[in-house]
CSV table of C-alpha atoms in Angstrom, one decimal:
chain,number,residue,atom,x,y,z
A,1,UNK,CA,-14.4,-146.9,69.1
A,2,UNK,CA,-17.6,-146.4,70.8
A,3,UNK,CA,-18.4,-146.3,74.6
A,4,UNK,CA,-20.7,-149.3,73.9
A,5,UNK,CA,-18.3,-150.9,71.3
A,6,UNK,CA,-15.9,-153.4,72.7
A,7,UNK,CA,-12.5,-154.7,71.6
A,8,UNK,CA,-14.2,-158.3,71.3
A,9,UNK,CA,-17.1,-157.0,69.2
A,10,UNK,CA,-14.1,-154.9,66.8
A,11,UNK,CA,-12.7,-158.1,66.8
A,12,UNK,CA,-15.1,-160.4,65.1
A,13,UNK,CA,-13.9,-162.0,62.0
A,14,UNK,CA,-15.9,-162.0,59.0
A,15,UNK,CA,-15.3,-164.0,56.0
A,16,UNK,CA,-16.3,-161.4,53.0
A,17,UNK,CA,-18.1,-163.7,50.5
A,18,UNK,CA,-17.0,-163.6,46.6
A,19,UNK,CA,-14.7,-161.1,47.5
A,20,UNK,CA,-12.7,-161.6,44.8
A,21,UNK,CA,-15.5,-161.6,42.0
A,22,UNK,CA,-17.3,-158.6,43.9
A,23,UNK,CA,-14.8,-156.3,44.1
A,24,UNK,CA,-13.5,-157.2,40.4
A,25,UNK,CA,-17.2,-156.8,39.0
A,26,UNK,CA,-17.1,-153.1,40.6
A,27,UNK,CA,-13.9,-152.4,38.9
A,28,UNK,CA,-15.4,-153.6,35.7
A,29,UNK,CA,-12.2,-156.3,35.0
A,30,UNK,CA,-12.5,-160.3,34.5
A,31,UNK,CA,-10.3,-160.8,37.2
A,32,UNK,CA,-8.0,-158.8,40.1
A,33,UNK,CA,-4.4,-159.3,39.7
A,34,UNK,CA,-2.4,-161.7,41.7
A,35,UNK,CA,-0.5,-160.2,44.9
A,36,UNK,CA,2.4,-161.6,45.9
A,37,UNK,CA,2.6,-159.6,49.1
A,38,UNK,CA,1.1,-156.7,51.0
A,39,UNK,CA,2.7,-153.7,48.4
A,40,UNK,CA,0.7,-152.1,45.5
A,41,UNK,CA,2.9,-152.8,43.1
A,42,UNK,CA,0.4,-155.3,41.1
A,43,UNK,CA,-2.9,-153.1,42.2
A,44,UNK,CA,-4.8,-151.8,39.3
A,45,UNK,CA,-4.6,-148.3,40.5
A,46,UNK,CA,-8.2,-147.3,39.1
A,47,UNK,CA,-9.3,-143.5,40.1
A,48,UNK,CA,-12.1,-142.6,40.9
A,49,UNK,CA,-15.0,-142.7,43.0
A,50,UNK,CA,-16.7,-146.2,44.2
A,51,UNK,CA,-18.9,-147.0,46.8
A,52,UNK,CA,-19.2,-150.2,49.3
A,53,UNK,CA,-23.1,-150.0,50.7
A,54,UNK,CA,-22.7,-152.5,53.2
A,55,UNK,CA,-19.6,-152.2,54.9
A,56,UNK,CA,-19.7,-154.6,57.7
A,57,UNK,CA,-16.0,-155.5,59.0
A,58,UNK,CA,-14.7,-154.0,55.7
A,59,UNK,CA,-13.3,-157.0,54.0
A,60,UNK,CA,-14.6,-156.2,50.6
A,61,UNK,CA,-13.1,-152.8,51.2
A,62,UNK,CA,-10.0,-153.2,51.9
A,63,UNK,CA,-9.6,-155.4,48.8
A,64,UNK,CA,-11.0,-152.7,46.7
A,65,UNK,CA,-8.7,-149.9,48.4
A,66,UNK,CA,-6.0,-151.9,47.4
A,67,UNK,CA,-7.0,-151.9,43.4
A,68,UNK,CA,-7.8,-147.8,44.0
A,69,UNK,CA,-5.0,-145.3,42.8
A,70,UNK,CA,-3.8,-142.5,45.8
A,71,UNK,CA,-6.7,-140.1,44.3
A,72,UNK,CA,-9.9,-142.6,44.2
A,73,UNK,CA,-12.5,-142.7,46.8
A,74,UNK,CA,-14.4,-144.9,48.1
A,75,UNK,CA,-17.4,-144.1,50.3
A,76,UNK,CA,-18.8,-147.1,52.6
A,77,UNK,CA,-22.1,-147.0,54.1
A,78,UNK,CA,-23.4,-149.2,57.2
A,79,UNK,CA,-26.4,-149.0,59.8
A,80,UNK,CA,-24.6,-150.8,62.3
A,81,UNK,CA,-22.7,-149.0,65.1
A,82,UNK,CA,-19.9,-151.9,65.5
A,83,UNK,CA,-19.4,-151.6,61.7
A,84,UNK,CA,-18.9,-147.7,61.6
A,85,UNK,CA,-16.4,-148.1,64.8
A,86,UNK,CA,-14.5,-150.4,61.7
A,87,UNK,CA,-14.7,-148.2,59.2
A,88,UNK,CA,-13.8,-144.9,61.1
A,89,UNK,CA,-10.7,-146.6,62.1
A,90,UNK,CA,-10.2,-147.1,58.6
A,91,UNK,CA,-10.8,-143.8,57.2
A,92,UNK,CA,-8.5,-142.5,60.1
A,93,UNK,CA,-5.2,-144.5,58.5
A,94,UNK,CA,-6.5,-143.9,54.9
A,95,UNK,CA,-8.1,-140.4,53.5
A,96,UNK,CA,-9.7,-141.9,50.5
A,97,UNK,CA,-12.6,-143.6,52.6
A,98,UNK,CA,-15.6,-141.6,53.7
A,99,UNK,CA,-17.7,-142.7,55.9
A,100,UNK,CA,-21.8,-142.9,56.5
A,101,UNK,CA,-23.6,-143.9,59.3
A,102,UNK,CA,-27.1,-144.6,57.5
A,103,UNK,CA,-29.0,-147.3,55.3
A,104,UNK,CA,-28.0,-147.3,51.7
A,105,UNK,CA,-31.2,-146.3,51.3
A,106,UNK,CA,-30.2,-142.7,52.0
A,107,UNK,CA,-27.4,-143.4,49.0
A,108,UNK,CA,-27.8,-139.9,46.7
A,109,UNK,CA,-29.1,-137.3,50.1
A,110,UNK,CA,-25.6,-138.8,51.6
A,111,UNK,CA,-23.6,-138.8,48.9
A,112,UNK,CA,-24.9,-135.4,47.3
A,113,UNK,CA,-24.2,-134.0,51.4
A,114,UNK,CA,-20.4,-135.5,50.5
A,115,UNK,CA,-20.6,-133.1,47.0
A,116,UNK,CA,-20.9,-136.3,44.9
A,117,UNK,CA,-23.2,-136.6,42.2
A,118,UNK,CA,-21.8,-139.7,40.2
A,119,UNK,CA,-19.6,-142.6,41.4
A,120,UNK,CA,-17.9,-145.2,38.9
A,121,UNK,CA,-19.3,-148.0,41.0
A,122,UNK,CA,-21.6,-149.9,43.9
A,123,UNK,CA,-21.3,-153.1,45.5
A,124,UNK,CA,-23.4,-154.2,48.4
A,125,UNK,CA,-23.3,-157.7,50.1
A,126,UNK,CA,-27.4,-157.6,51.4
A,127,UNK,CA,-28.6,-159.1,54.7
A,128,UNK,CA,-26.8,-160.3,57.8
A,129,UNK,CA,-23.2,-160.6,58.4
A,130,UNK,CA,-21.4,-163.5,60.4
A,131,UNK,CA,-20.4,-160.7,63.3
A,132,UNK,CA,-23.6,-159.9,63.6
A,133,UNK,CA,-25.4,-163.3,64.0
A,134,UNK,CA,-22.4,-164.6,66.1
A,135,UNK,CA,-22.8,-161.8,68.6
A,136,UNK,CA,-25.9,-163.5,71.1
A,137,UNK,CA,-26.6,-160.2,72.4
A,138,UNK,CA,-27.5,-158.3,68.8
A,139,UNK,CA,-30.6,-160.9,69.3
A,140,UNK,CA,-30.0,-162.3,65.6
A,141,UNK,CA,-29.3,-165.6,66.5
A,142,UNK,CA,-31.7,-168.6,67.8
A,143,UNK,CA,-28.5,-170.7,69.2
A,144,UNK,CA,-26.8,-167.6,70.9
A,145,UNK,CA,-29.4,-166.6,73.6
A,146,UNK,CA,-29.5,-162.6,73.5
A,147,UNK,CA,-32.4,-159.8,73.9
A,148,UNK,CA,-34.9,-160.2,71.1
A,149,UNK,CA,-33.4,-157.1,69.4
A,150,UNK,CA,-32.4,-157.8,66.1
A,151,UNK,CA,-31.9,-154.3,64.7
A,152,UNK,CA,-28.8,-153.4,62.2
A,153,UNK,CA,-28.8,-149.9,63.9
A,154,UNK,CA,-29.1,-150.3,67.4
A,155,UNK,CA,-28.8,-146.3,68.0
A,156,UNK,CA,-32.2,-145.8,66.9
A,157,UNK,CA,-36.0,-147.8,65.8
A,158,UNK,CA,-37.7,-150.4,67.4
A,159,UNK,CA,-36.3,-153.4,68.2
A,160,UNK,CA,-38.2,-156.7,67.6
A,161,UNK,CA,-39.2,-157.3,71.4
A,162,UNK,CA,-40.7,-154.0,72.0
A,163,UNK,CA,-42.6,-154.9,68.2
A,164,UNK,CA,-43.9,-158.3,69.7
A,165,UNK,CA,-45.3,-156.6,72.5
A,166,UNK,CA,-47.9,-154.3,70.6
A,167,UNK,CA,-48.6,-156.2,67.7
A,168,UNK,CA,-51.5,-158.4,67.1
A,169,UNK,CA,-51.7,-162.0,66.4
A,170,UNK,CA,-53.0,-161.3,62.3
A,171,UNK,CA,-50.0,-159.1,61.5
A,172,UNK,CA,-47.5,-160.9,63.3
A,173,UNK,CA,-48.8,-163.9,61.5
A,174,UNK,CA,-48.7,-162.1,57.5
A,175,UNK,CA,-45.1,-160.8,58.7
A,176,UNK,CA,-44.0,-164.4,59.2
A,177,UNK,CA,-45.7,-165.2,55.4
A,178,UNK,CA,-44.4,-162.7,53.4
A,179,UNK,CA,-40.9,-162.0,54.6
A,180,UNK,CA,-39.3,-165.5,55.7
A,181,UNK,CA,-42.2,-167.7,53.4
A,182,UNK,CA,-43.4,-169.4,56.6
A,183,UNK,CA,-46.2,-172.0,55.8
A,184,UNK,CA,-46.8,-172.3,59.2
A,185,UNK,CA,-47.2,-168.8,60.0
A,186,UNK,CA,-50.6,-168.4,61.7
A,187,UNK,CA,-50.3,-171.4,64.4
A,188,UNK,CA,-46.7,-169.8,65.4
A,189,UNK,CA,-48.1,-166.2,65.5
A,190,UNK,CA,-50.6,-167.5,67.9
A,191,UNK,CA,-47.7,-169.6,70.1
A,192,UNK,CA,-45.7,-166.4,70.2
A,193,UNK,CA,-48.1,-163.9,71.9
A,194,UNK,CA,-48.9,-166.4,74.4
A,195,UNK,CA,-45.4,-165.7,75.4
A,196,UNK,CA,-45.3,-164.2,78.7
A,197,UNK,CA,-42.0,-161.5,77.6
A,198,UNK,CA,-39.4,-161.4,75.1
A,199,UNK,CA,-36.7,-161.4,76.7
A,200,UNK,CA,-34.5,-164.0,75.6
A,201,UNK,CA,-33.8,-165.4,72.0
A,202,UNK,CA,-33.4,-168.6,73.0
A,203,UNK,CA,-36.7,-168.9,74.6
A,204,UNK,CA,-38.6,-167.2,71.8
A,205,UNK,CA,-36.7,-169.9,69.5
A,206,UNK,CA,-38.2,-173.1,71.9
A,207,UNK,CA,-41.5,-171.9,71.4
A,208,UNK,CA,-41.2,-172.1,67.4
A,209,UNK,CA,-39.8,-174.9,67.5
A,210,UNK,CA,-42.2,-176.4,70.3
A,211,UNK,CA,-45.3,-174.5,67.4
A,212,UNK,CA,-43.6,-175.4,64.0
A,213,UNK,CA,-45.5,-178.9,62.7
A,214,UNK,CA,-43.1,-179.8,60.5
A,215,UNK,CA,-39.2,-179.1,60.4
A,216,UNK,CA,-37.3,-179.5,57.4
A,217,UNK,CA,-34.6,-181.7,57.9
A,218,UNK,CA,-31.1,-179.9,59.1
A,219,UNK,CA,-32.6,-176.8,59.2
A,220,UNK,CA,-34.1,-175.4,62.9
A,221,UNK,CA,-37.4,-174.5,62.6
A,222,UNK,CA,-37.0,-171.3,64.2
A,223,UNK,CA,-34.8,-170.1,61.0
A,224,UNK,CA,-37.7,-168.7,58.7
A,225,UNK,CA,-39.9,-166.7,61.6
A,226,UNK,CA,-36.3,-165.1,62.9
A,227,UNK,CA,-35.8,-164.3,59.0
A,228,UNK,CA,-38.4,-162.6,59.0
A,229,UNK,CA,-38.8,-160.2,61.9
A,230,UNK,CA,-35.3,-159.3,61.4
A,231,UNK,CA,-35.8,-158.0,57.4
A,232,UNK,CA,-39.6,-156.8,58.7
A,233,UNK,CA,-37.8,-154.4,61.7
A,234,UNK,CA,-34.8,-153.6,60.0
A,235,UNK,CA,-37.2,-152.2,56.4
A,236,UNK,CA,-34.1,-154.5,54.6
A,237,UNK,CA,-36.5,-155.0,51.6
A,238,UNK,CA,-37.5,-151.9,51.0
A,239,UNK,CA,-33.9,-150.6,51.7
A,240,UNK,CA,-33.4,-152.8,48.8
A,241,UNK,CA,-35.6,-151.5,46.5
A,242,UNK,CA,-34.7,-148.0,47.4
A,243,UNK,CA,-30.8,-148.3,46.9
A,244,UNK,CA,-31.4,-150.5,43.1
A,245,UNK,CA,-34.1,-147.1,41.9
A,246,UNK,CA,-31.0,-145.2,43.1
A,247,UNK,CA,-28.2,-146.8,41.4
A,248,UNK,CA,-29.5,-145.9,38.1
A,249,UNK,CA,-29.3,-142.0,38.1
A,250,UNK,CA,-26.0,-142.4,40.8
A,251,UNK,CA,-23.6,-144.8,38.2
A,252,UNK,CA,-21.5,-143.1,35.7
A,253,UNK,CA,-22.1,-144.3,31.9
A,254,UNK,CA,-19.6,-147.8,32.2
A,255,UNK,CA,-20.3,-147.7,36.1
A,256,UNK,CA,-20.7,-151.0,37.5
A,257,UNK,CA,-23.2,-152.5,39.7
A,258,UNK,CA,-22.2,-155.9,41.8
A,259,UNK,CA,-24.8,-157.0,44.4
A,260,UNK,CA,-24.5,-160.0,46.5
A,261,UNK,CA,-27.8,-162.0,47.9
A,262,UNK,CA,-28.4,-164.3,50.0
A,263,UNK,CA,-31.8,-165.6,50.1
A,264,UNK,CA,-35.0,-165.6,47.1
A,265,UNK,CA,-36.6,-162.7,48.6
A,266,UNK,CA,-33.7,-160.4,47.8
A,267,UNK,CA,-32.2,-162.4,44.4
A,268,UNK,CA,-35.4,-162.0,43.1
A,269,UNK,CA,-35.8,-158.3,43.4
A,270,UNK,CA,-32.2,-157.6,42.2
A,271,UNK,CA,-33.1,-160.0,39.3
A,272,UNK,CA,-36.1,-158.5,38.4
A,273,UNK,CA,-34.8,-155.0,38.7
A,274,UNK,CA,-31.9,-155.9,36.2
A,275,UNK,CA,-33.9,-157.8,33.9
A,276,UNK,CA,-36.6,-154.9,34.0
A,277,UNK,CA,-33.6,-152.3,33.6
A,278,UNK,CA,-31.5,-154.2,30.7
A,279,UNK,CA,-34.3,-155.3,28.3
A,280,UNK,CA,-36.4,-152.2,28.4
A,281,UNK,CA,-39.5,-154.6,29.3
A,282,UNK,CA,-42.4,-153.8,31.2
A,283,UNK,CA,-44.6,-156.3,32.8
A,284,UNK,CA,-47.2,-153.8,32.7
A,285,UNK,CA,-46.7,-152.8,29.3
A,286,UNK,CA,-47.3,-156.6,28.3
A,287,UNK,CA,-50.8,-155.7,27.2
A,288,UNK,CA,-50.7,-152.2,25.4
A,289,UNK,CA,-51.8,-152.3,22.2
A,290,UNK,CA,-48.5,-150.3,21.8
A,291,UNK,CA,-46.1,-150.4,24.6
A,292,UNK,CA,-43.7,-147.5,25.0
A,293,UNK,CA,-40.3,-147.6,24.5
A,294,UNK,CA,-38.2,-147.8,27.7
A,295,UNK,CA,-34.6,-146.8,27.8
A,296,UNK,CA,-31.9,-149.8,28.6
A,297,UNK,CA,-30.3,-148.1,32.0
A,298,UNK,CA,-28.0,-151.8,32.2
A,299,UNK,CA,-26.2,-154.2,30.2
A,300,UNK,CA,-27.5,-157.6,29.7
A,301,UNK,CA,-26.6,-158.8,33.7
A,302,UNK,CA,-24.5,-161.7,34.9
A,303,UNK,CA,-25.2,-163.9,37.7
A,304,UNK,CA,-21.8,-165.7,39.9
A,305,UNK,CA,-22.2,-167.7,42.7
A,306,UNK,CA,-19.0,-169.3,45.3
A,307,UNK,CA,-16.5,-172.0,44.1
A,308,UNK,CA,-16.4,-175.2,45.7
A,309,UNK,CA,-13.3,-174.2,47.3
A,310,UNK,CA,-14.9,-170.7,49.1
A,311,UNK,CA,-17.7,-173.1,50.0
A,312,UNK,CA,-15.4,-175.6,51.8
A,313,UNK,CA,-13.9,-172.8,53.7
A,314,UNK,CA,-17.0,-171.2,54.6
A,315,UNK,CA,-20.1,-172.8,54.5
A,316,UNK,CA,-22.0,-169.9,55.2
A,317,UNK,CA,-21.2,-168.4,51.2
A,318,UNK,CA,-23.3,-171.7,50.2
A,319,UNK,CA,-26.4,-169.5,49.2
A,320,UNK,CA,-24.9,-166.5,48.1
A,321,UNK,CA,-25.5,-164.9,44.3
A,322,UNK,CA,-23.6,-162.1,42.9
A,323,UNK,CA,-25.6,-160.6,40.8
A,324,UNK,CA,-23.8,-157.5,38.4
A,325,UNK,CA,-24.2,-155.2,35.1
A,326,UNK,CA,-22.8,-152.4,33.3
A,327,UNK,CA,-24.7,-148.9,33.0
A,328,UNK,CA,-25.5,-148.0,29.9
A,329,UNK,CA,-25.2,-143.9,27.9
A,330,UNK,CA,-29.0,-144.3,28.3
A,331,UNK,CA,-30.1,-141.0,29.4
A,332,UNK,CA,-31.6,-140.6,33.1
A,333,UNK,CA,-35.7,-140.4,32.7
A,334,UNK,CA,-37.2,-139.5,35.8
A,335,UNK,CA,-40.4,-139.5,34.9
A,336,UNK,CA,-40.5,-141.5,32.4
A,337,UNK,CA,-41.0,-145.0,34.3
A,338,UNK,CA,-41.8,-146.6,37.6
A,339,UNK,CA,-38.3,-147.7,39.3
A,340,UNK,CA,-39.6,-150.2,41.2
């Protein structure tokens, strides 16, 4: 534990969504075994190497670690400080998880710094995670008031006050647009940096609401803009991008690939990507008289979302996707393509 990590924040609990279809789409099996208590005697006891990209409070972990045979390992990757403090504990009780304090983003420099050059599978579960947003004082939430911080990695970067302060009304106002699709962008920009500080979440979320013209019913007006300036600060797009390009020269031939979404903004890249990735089609190839051929780096994807009964018990998995394929032989082309 950290000198700025408390036992309350350790203690956060953190319903890990499709856990049971995530972590058996990484393994590459239909379905996990049943348990009937805490032994291994029904785990699947799979070697190798596997890694969790978004480790949060470890709940897709453990369940993975507990399908892993004594000489797997599995290496789990987080920004977050609170998260790390989790996952060191972990590693410290079992030897087969490494840990790495960066974005997935950094996914082959870190794991080629751990002497790993392939793993048998990824999962990540994208965006923000229920400690996180119930914490007031990470800033990610518009009922919990907090400092307008907002960053995953509050050990280093910019956090979203200090990004208020020096930005101007135009870019503000595009950041709103394009990252949480905010129709109303411009005429909440311009409410924003009227704002005498930034100093309090709550406050920047009465101004939005006070701005925002029209609010969808059931859903607070501030939701969109917050969206936004947390996956603008954080680079969570981009990270995105970044970590998908990697996965194709990282998984094994058979390795699997199991990414959970929850909003369009990141479904739609991780659909795209697979799509591009699977079929071997280009959308700039469309017009060539004679479009190349492209190699097939996945298997034809498959999309999963929560059953009723996950979605009674946590309302929060209601727009999650799970979106997973197979690597294919297909040879590695570096050059040969444009990842993105």
């Amino acid at each position: 534990m950290t000198e700025d990590t408390s036992a309350d924040e350790l203690n956060f609990v953190h319903d890990a969504v499709l856990l049971q279809e995530t972590v058996a789409a990484v393994l590459g099996v239909k379905s996990l075994p049943k348990q009937k208590d805490e032994s291994r005697q029904n785990s699947l006891q799979k070697s190798g190497i596997y890694v969790d990209a978004t480790f949060g409070r470890g709940g897709h972990s453990r369940l993975l670690l507990s399908q892993l045979a004594d000489d797997a390992t599995l290496v789990v990757f987080d920004k977050d400080p609170t998260a790390i403090s989790v996952a060191r504990e972990l590693a410290n009780t079992d030897s087969r998880v490494k840990v790495v304090h960066d974005s997935f983003a950094t996914l082959t420099a870190s794991l080629t710094a751990l002497g790993i050059t392939k793993v048998d599978g990824l999962m990540a579960d994208l965006g923000i995670s229920s400690p996180q947003i119930d914490d007031g004082s990470r800033g990610f939430s518009f009922m919990r008031d907090g400092a307008v911080d907002m960053r995953m990695d509050t050990s280093r970067g910019q956090s979203v006050a200090e990004w208020l302060e020096a930005v101007d009304d135009e870019t503000l106002a595009n950041v709103l647009y394009e990252f949480g699709e905010e129709r109303h962008s411009r005429r909440i920009a311009r409410a924003i940096k009227q704002m005498d500080s930034y100093d309090s979440t709550l406050a920047l979320a009465e101004v939005i609401k006070a701005a925002h013209p029209n609010w969808q019913r059931g859903k607070h007006p501030a939701t969109q803009s917050f969206q936004a300036m947390r996956i603008f600060i954080n680079n969570e797009l981009g990270d995105v991008d970044d970590f998908l390009a990697q996965s194709i020269p990282i998984l094994k031939s058979g390795g699997q690939l199991a990414v959970i979404s929850f909003h369009s903004l990141e479904d739609r890249r991780i659909k795209q990507f697979l799509q591009r990735h699977s079929k071997g089609q280009y959308p700039e190839d469309e017009n060539l008289p004679m479009p190349p051929k492209r190699p097939r780096y996945f298997t034809k994807p498959k999309r999963v979302g929560p059953s009723k009964a996950e979605l009674s018990q946590n309302p929060r998995a209601r727009s999650a996707w799970l979106r997973m394929a197979t690597r294919t032989d297909s040879a590695y082309l570096a050059n040969a393509e444009t990842q993105q």
